[in-house]
Amino acid sequence: MDQATFLGHMEESLRAKPGSIQMAHRFHDLDGWDSIGALSVIAVIDERYGVTMDAGELLSCRTVGELAGLVERNLRKAA
Amino acid sequence: MTFNPMDMTGRAVLVTGASSGLGRAAAIALSRLGARVFLLARDEVRLCETLAALEGDGHGHLSFDLNSVDDIPKVMADIAGRFSPLSGIAHFAGLMQTKPLQASKPADYESLYRVNVIAGMQLLRSCAARGIVTDAGAAVVLVGSVMSLVASPGQGAYAASKAAVLGLVRTSALELARFRVRVNAVLPAHVSTQGADTSNHHLTPEQMEQFERKHPLGFGRPEDVANAAAFLLSDASRWITGSALTVDGGYTAQ
């Protein structure tokens, strides 16, 4: 999974400036992070990576990097 | 200088269905309020007629079929990039149909739903993407109908699609408030336009008279709906979102 592409998907789903979201960022500190933002992230991960996750799994990730790791583990499991 | 709470000077507004009827009237009204209007519709020739009727400069247009709903995000990005990020979107493109239930086919419902609802959804989705609307926010007007609220025989596909518009307006008003995007609907009753007249060609003159009597103020004019839409696109309505404004000459008051 390409990290820059993953961050681009996060920025797209939260309408953030390109290049503004980093792996180390905490979701709670991101602009636009709320229940709709979380649903947008779940939808974009499903659409782009074919990984279905529920809100609990997403909310267990504190940082963007933790979510990327979770998506990667799911992709490896599926492979 | 006269105080005008509906002043739209310097605002860029997209109007779909701008080649005729209510869409054309809305585009003209917005230009008279000072907006730069971007016209979208299928028919290039009639689009240019609307363009020629606009006041002021700096308007734009594109011939595009909103049935191609998958292409709408790209078109919106192009308009925002080449014309301007938008302060307003008015979705006047739509289909009408009168057909009793027993003659209706799934395809009738699908074709009305596609333009009346899904195209509107795609326009609204673009407001959640970066750079399509201004950072200061925007206002979106979808066009419902009195058939969003009440019924009339033969209006199944039309009424169902226009009722769906209200659900879409309310939901997206909640989701887009975070981007300072307001979303409202106008709900017109019968306005004499070429489109509406074609859709009522099955009525006899007596039936048309009867139909007009259901409107306490008589049939409307395109400007009546255009002005209501302009109000909802302007800062005069800055605290209004998720609402539906009936513009119906009293049709639904009875």
XYZ file of C-alpha atoms in Angstrom:
333
model
C 0.000 0.000 0.000
C 1.426 3.347 -1.050
C 1.571 5.743 1.897
C 1.176 8.954 -0.101
C -1.867 7.535 -1.867
C -3.351 6.463 1.459
C -2.841 9.947 2.918
C -4.425 11.398 -0.235
C -7.524 9.292 0.386
C -7.687 10.546 3.981
C -7.376 14.163 2.792
C -10.032 13.630 0.152
C -12.534 12.135 2.583
C -11.995 14.896 5.158
C -11.715 17.721 2.584
C -8.269 18.538 3.966
C -5.555 20.413 2.057
C -3.397 18.100 -0.064
C -0.266 17.280 1.914
C -1.760 18.397 5.234
C -2.352 14.965 6.803
C 0.597 12.910 8.084
C 0.793 9.356 9.407
C 1.634 10.643 12.887
C -1.467 12.844 13.134
C -4.130 11.914 15.655
C -7.645 11.701 14.222
C -9.039 13.795 17.062
C -6.745 16.671 16.112
C -7.799 16.702 12.450
C -10.097 19.439 11.164
C -13.471 18.030 10.243
C -13.029 14.904 12.362
C -16.470 13.950 13.668
C -19.003 11.167 13.119
C -19.570 12.119 9.468
C -15.812 12.372 8.936
C -15.386 8.882 10.417
C -18.089 7.474 8.133
C -16.388 9.101 5.126
C -13.095 7.448 6.062
C -14.786 4.038 6.462
C -16.416 4.507 3.035
C -13.196 5.527 1.278
C -11.277 2.559 2.728
C -14.013 0.204 1.587
C -14.072 1.781 -1.886
C -10.306 2.071 -2.463
C -8.989 -1.027 -0.661
C -12.019 -3.310 -0.456
C -11.541 -3.408 3.321
C -14.748 -3.237 5.328
C -14.385 -1.957 8.853
C -16.817 -0.848 11.501
C -16.726 2.333 13.540
C -15.274 0.489 16.545
C -12.246 -0.684 14.558
C -11.682 2.777 13.144
C -12.014 4.454 16.526
C -9.498 1.993 17.996
C -6.896 3.701 15.804
C -5.598 6.856 17.432
C -3.379 7.965 14.574
C -3.628 7.907 10.810
C -0.613 5.581 10.764
C -2.384 3.062 13.018
C -5.282 2.998 10.589
C -2.914 2.493 7.652
C -1.397 -0.444 9.564
C -4.850 -1.925 10.200
C -5.781 -1.628 6.526
C -2.484 -3.233 5.520
C -2.995 -6.172 7.897
C -6.486 -6.677 6.467
C -5.115 -6.608 2.917
C -2.444 -9.200 3.812
C -5.059 -11.407 5.473
C -7.187 -11.251 2.328
C -4.234 -12.034 0.020
C -26.874 53.090 -2.712
C -30.024 51.036 -2.185
C -29.974 48.293 0.442
C -30.456 44.936 -1.219
C -30.101 41.873 1.037
C -30.291 39.665 -2.056
C -27.309 41.319 -3.720
C -25.160 38.656 -5.433
C -22.351 40.872 -6.704
C -19.154 38.909 -7.170
C -20.787 35.529 -6.495
C -20.291 32.683 -8.936
C -23.409 30.545 -9.306
C -23.954 27.385 -11.345
C -27.423 26.936 -12.842
C -28.343 23.570 -14.376
C -31.244 23.281 -16.783
C -30.422 26.826 -17.817
C -31.485 26.472 -21.449
C -35.198 26.986 -20.812
C -38.063 27.510 -18.401
C -37.350 27.967 -14.720
C -33.596 27.448 -15.072
C -33.303 30.204 -17.667
C -35.418 32.563 -15.549
C -33.244 31.806 -12.506
C -30.047 32.472 -14.444
C -31.406 35.821 -15.641
C -32.621 36.804 -12.144
C -29.229 35.931 -10.620
C -27.378 37.950 -13.240
C -29.620 40.930 -12.511
C -28.639 40.613 -8.843
C -24.988 40.863 -9.883
C -23.945 37.187 -9.926
C -21.577 35.657 -12.435
C -23.620 32.753 -13.730
C -22.330 29.492 -15.183
C -24.978 27.846 -17.359
C -25.232 24.109 -17.812
C -27.675 22.267 -20.073
C -27.744 19.892 -23.016
C -28.818 22.226 -25.805
C -25.937 24.473 -26.898
C -28.112 26.761 -29.064
C -30.661 27.460 -26.353
C -27.894 27.822 -23.766
C -26.445 30.621 -25.884
C -29.888 32.258 -26.013
C -29.919 32.269 -22.201
C -26.348 33.592 -22.146
C -27.393 36.480 -24.409
C -30.273 37.317 -22.048
C -28.016 37.659 -18.978
C -27.060 41.023 -17.519
C -23.447 41.867 -16.767
C -20.237 40.139 -17.791
C -18.082 37.205 -16.863
C -20.673 34.464 -17.332
C -19.841 30.999 -18.621
C -21.559 28.003 -20.097
C -21.082 24.360 -20.944
C -23.197 21.984 -22.961
C -23.491 18.834 -20.835
C -26.058 16.087 -20.344
C -26.721 15.617 -16.621
C -27.903 12.087 -17.357
C -24.181 11.299 -17.424
C -24.193 11.380 -13.641
C -20.805 9.678 -13.287
C -19.147 12.579 -15.131
C -20.594 15.281 -12.851
C -17.681 15.355 -10.334
C -15.189 15.952 -13.168
C -17.378 18.659 -14.714
C -17.680 20.383 -11.336
C -13.911 20.307 -10.869
C -13.478 21.803 -14.357
C -15.996 24.569 -13.673
C -14.403 25.426 -10.316
C -10.952 25.464 -11.908
C -11.651 27.311 -15.136
C -14.557 29.564 -14.080
C -14.441 30.040 -10.331
C -15.078 28.208 -7.060
C -18.834 28.470 -6.595
C -20.925 30.420 -4.088
C -24.137 28.870 -5.305
C -25.610 25.938 -7.213
C -29.186 25.823 -8.498
C -30.253 22.475 -9.942
C -33.122 23.260 -12.287
C -32.523 20.432 -14.759
C -35.283 17.899 -14.344
C -37.783 15.683 -16.026
C -41.556 15.641 -15.785
C -43.878 12.846 -16.693
C -47.569 12.092 -16.380
C -48.347 8.392 -16.549
C -50.777 6.280 -14.560
C -49.387 3.514 -12.406
C -50.586 0.687 -14.650
C -48.755 2.182 -17.647
C -45.558 2.964 -15.715
C -42.397 0.966 -16.259
C -39.361 0.721 -13.980
C -37.435 2.647 -16.638
C -39.818 5.634 -16.269
C -39.044 5.849 -12.591
C -35.334 5.330 -13.154
C -35.042 8.068 -15.771
C -36.816 10.668 -13.600
C -34.877 9.641 -10.526
C -31.586 9.893 -12.407
C -31.868 13.576 -13.319
C -34.135 14.829 -10.530
C -32.362 13.119 -7.640
C -29.053 11.454 -8.539
C -27.725 14.412 -10.546
C -28.632 16.613 -7.554
C -26.834 14.211 -5.232
C -23.710 14.388 -7.397
C -23.812 18.208 -7.364
C -24.134 18.140 -3.581
C -21.303 15.620 -3.259
C -19.029 18.000 -5.074
C -19.598 20.527 -2.253
C -17.877 18.086 0.088
C -14.845 17.909 -2.205
C -12.053 20.425 -1.844
C -12.043 23.563 -3.984
C -15.434 23.271 -5.696
C -17.251 25.801 -3.509
C -15.636 28.843 -1.908
C -14.002 28.576 1.505
C -16.664 31.005 2.732
C -19.281 28.375 1.913
C -22.111 28.211 -0.588
C -25.840 27.766 -1.009
C -27.475 24.999 -3.007
C -31.052 24.997 -4.249
C -32.702 21.841 -5.517
C -36.049 21.975 -7.222
C -38.817 19.939 -5.682
C -42.462 20.423 -6.495
C -45.783 20.651 -4.718
C -45.787 16.967 -5.737
C -43.065 16.521 -3.074
C -45.892 17.086 -0.567
C -49.222 16.214 -2.154
C -50.332 13.972 -4.987
C -52.164 14.002 -8.246
C -53.164 10.990 -10.392
C -50.540 10.006 -12.936
C -47.680 11.671 -11.056
C -46.167 8.579 -9.430
C -42.669 8.755 -10.901
C -42.561 12.543 -10.695
C -43.941 12.786 -7.143
C -41.699 9.978 -5.889
C -38.599 11.653 -7.323
C -39.591 15.075 -6.007
C -40.340 13.678 -2.536
C -36.876 12.106 -2.648
C -35.435 15.568 -3.311
C -36.678 16.664 0.122
C -34.957 13.759 1.844
C -31.768 14.588 -0.002
C -32.022 18.289 0.872
C -32.497 17.653 4.588
C -29.741 15.063 4.860
C -27.183 17.039 2.915
C -28.059 20.225 4.823
C -26.943 18.421 7.977
C -23.817 16.928 6.431
C -22.638 20.047 4.593
C -23.270 22.608 7.358
C -19.684 21.889 8.527
C -18.488 23.423 5.231
C -20.914 26.362 5.588
C -22.903 24.989 2.675
C -26.660 25.563 2.961
C -29.077 23.310 1.102
C -32.716 24.159 0.445
C -35.509 23.355 -1.977
C -38.110 25.366 -3.813
C -41.408 23.570 -4.368
C -43.278 25.118 -7.275
C -46.816 24.366 -8.390
C -47.733 24.848 -12.057
C -45.728 27.457 -13.902
C -46.412 27.949 -17.560
C -43.239 26.898 -19.373
C -42.704 24.893 -22.499
C -41.717 21.838 -20.448
C -44.756 22.008 -18.183
C -47.090 22.680 -21.093
C -45.791 19.631 -22.980
C -46.303 17.521 -19.878
C -49.933 18.725 -19.653
C -50.787 18.344 -23.334
C -53.269 15.593 -22.434
C -55.514 18.078 -20.608
C -58.462 19.708 -22.395
C -58.872 23.511 -22.118
C -61.647 22.918 -19.554
C -59.398 20.670 -17.511
C -56.616 23.270 -17.664
C -59.072 25.879 -16.326
C -60.029 23.547 -13.526
C -56.352 22.946 -12.819
C -55.669 26.676 -12.675
C -58.520 27.161 -10.182
C -56.612 24.885 -7.783
C -54.039 27.702 -7.628
C -55.702 30.531 -5.613
C -53.299 33.035 -7.204
C -53.488 31.378 -10.612
C -50.598 29.751 -12.463
C -47.133 31.077 -11.692
C -44.546 32.744 -13.864
C -40.962 31.493 -14.195
C -39.729 34.654 -12.402
C -41.793 33.730 -9.327
C -39.759 30.573 -8.826
C -36.524 32.224 -9.974
C -36.845 34.945 -7.319
C -37.523 32.388 -4.587
C -34.424 30.442 -5.643
C -32.381 33.655 -5.729
C -33.488 34.399 -2.164
C -32.303 30.948 -1.028
C -28.966 31.445 -2.831
C -28.376 34.886 -1.332
C -27.210 35.943 2.125
C -30.768 37.078 2.874
C -31.348 33.414 3.771
C -28.062 32.839 5.603
C -29.779 31.098 8.559
C -31.997 28.887 6.405
C -30.927 25.356 5.572
C -32.691 22.033 5.104
C -35.928 23.822 4.325
C -38.454 23.629 1.525
C -40.104 26.802 0.302
C -43.445 26.271 -1.426
C -43.874 28.692 -4.297
C -47.294 27.622 -5.394
C -49.860 30.424 -5.502
C -51.612 28.772 -2.557
C -51.935 25.308 -4.139
C -50.965 23.403 -0.977
C -52.706 25.775 1.447
C -56.057 24.077 0.878
